[in-house]
mmCIF file of N, CA and C in Angstrom:
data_model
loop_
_atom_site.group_PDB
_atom_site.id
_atom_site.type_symbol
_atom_site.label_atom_id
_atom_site.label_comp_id
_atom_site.label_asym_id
_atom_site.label_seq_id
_atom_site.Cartn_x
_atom_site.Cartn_y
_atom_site.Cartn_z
ATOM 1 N N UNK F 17 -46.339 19.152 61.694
ATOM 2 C CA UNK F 17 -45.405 20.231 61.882
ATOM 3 C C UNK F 17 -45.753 20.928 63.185
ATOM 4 N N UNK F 18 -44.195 21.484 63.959
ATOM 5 C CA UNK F 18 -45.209 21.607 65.440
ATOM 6 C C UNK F 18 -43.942 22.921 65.276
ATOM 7 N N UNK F 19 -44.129 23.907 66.238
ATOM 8 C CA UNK F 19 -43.571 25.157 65.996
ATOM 9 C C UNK F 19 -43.833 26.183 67.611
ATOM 10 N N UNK F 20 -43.202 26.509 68.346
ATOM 11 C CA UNK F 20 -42.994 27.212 69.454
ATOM 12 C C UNK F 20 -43.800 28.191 69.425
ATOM 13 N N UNK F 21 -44.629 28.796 69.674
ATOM 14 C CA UNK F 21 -44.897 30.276 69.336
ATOM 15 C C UNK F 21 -44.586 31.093 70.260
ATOM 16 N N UNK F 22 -43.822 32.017 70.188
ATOM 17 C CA UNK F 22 -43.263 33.283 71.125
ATOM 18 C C UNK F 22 -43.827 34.961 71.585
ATOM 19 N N UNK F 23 -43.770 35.198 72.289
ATOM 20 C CA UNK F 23 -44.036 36.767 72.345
ATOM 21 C C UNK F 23 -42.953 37.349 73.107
ATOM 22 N N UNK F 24 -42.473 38.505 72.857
ATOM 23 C CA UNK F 24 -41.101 39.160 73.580
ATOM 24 C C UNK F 24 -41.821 40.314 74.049
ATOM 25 N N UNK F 25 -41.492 40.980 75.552
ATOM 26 C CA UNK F 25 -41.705 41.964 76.032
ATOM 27 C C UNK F 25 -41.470 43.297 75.624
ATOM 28 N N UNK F 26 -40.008 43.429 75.038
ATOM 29 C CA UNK F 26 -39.442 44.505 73.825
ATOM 30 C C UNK F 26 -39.965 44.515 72.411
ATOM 31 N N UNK F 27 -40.683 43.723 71.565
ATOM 32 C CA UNK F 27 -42.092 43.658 70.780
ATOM 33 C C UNK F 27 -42.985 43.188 70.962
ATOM 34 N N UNK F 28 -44.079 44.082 71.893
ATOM 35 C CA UNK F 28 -45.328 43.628 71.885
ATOM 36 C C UNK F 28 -46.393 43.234 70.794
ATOM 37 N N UNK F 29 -45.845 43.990 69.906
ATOM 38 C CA UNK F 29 -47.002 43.957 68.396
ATOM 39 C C UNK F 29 -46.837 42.791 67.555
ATOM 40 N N UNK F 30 -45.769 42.131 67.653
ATOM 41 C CA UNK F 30 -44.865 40.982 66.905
ATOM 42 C C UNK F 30 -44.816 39.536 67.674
ATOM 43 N N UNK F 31 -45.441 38.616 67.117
ATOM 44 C CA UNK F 31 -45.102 37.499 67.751
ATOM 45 C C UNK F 31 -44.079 36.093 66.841
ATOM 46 N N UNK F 32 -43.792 35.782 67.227
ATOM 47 C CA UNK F 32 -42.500 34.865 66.643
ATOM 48 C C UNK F 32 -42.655 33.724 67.204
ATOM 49 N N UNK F 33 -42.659 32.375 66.138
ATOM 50 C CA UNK F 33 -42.680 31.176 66.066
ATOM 51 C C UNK F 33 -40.804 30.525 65.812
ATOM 52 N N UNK F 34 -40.941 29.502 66.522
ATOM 53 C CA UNK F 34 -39.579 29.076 66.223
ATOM 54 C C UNK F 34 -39.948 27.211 66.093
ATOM 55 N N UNK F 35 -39.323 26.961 64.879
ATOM 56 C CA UNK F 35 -39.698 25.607 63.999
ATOM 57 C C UNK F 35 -38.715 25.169 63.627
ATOM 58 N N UNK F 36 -38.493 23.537 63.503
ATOM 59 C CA UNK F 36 -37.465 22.791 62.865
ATOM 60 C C UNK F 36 -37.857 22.042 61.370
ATOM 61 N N UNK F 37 -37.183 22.663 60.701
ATOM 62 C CA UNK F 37 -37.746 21.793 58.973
ATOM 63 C C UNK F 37 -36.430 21.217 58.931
ATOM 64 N N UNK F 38 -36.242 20.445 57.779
ATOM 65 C CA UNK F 38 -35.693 19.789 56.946
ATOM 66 C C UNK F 38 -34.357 20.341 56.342
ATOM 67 N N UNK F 39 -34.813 21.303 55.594
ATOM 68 C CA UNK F 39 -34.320 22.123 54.770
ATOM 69 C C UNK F 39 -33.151 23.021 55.625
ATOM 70 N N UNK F 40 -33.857 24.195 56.683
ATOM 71 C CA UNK F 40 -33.287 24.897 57.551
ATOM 72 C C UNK F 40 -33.153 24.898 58.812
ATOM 73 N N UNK F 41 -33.523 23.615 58.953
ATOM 74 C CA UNK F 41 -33.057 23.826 60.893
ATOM 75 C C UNK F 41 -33.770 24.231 61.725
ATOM 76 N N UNK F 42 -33.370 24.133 62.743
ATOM 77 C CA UNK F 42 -34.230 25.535 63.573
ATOM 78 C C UNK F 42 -34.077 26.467 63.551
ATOM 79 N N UNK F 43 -35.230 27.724 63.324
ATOM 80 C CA UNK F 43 -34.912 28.652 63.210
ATOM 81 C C UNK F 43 -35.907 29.757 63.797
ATOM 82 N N UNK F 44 -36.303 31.123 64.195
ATOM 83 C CA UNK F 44 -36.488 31.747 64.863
ATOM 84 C C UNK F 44 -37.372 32.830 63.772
ATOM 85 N N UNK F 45 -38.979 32.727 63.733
ATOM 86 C CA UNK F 45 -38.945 33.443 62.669
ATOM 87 C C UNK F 45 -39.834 34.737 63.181
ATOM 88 N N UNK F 46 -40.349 35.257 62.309
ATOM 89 C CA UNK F 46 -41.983 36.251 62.830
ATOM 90 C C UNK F 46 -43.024 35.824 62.184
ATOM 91 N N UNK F 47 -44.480 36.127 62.678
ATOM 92 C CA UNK F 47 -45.119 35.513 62.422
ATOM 93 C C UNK F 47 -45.714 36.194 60.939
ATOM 94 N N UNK F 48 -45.588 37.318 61.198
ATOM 95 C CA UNK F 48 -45.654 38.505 59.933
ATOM 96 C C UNK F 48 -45.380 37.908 58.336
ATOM 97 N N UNK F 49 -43.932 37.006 58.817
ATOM 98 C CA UNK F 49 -43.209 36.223 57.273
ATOM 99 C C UNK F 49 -43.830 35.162 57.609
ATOM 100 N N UNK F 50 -45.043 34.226 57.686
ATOM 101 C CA UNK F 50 -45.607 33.322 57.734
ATOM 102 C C UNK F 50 -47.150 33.796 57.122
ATOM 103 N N UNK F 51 -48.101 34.852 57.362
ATOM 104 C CA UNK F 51 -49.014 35.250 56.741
ATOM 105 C C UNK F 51 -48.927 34.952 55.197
ATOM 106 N N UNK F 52 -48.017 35.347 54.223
ATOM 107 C CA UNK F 52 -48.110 35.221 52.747
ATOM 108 C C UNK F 52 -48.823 33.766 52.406
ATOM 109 N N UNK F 53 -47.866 32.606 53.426
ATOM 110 C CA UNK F 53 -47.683 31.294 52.859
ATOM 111 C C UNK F 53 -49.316 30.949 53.304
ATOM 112 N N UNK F 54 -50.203 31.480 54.070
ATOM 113 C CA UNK F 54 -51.263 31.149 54.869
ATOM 114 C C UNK F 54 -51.882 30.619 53.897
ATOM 115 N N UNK F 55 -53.198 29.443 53.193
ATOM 116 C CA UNK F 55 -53.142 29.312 52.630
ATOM 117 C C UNK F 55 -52.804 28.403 51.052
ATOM 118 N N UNK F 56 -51.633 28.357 51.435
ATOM 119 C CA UNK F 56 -50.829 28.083 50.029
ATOM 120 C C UNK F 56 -50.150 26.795 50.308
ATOM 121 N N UNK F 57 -49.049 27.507 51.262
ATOM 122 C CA UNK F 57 -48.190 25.886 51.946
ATOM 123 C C UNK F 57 -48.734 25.242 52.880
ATOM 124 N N UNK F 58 -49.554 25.911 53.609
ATOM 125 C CA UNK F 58 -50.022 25.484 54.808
ATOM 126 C C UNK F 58 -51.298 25.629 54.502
ATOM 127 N N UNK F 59 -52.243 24.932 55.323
ATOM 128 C CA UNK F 59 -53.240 24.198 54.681
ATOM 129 C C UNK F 59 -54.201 25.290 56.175
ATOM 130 N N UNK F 60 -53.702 24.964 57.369
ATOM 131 C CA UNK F 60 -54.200 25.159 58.322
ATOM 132 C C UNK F 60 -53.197 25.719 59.193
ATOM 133 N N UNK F 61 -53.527 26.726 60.574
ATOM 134 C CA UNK F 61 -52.645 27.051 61.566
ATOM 135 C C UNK F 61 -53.348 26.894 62.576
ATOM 136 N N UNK F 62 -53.114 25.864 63.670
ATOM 137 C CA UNK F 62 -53.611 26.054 64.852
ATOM 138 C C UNK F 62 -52.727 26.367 66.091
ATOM 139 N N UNK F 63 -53.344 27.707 67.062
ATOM 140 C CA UNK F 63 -52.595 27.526 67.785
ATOM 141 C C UNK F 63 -52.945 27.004 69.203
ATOM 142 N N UNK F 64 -52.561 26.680 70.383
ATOM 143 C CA UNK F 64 -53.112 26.264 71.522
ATOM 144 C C UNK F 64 -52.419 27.249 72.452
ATOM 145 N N UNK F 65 -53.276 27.822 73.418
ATOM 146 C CA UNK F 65 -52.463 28.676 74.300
ATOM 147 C C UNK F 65 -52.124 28.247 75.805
ATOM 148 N N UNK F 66 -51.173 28.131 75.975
ATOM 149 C CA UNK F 66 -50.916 27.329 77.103
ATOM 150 C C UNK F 66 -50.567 28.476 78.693
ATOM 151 N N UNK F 67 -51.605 27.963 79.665
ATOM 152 C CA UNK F 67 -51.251 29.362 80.923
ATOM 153 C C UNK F 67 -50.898 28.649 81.458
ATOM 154 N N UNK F 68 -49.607 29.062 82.458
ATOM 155 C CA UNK F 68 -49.407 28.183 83.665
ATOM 156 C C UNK F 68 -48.681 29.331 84.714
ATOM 157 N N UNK F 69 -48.434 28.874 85.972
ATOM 158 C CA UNK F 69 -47.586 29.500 86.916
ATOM 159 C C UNK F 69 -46.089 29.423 86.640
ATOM 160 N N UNK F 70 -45.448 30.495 85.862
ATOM 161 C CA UNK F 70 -43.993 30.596 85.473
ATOM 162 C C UNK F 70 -42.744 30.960 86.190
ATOM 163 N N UNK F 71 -42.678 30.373 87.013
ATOM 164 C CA UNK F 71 -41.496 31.122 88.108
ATOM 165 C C UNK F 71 -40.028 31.473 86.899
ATOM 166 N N UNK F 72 -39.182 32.425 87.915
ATOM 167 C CA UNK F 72 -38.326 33.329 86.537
ATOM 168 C C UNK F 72 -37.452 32.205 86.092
ATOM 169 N N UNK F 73 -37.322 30.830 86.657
ATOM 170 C CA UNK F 73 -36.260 29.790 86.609
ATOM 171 C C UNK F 73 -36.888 29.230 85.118
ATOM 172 N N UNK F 74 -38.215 29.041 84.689
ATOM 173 C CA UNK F 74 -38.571 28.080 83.793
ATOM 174 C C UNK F 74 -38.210 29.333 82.299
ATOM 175 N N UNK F 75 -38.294 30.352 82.501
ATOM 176 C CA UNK F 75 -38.191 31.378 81.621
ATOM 177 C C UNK F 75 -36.622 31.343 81.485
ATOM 178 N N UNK F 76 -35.453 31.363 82.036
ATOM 179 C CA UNK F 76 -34.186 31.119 81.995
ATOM 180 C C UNK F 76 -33.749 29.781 81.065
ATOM 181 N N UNK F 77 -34.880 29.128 81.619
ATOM 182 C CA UNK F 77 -34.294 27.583 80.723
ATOM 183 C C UNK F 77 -34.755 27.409 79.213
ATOM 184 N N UNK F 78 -35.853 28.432 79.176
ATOM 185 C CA UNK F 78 -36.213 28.470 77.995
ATOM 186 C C UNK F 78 -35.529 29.389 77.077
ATOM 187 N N UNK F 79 -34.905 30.347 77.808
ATOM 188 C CA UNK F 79 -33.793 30.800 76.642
ATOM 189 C C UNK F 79 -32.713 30.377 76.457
ATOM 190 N N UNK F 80 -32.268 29.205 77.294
ATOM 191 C CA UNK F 80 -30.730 28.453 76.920
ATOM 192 C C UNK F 80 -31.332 27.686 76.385
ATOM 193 N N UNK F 81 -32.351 26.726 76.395
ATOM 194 C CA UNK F 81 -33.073 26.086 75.348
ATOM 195 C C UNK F 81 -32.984 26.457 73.914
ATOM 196 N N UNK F 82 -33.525 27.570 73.939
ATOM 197 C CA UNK F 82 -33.451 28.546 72.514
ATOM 198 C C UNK F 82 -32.310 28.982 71.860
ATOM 199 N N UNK F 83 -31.322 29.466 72.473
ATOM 200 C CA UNK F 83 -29.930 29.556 72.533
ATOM 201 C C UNK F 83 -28.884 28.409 72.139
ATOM 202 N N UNK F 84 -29.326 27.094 72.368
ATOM 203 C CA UNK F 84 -28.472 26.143 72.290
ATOM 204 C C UNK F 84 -29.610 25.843 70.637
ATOM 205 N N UNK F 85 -30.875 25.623 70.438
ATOM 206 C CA UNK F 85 -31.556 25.106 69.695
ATOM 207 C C UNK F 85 -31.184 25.887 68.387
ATOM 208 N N UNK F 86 -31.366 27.457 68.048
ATOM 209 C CA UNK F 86 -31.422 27.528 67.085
ATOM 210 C C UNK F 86 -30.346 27.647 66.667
ATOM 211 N N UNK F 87 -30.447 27.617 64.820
ATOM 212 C CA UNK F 87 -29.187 27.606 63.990
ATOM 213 C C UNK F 87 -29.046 26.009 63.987
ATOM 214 N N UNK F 88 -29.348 25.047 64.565
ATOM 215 C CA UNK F 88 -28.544 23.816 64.867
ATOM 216 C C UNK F 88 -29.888 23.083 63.437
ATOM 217 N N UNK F 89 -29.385 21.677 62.892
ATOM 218 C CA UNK F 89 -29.748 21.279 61.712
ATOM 219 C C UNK F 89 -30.605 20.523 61.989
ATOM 220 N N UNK F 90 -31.456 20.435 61.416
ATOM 221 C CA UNK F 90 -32.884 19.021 62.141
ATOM 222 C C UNK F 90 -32.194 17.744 62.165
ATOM 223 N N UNK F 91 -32.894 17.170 63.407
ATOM 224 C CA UNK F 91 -32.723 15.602 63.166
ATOM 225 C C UNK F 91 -32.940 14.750 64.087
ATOM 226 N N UNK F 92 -33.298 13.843 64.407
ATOM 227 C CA UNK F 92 -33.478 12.782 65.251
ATOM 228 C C UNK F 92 -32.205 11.674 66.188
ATOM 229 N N UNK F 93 -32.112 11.634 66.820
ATOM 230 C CA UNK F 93 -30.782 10.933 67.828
ATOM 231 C C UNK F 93 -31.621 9.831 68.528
ATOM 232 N N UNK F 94 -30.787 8.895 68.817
ATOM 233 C CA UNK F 94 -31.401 7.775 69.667
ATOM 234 C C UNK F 94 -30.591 7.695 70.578
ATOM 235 N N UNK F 95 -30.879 7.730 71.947
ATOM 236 C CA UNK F 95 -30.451 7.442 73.165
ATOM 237 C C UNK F 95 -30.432 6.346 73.626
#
């Protein structure tokens, strides 16, 4: 299971993962509603933090990325 992890400038205190299941799609969550399951459904959480040099263009694509991604239903396509 692999899952985006987010931070927004307008909530600093809140960080948000965005994941594709089965069940619901992609979807956009907080990390807050993921603590309960810690544990239980999930066995383990790892995260990796990734730094790089972000010019404002790669940050643009990542919200039409996000924009086009969530809500939409899981699944696999072959090209």
């Amino acid at each position: 299971h692999v899952a985006l992890v987010l931070k927004f400038e307008s909530q600093p205190g809140e960080v948000y993962y965005m994941e594709a299941t089965g069940n619901q799609g992609v979807t956009l969550k907080k990390w807050s509603s993921l603590k309960p399951a810690l544990g239980s459904f999930y066995k383990k959480v790892v995260l990796r933090h990734l730094e790089y040099d972000r010019p404002d263009e790669s940050l643009e694509q990542l919200e039409v990325f996000m924009k086009e991604a969530i809500g939409h239903k899981y699944g696999f396509r072959m090209r």
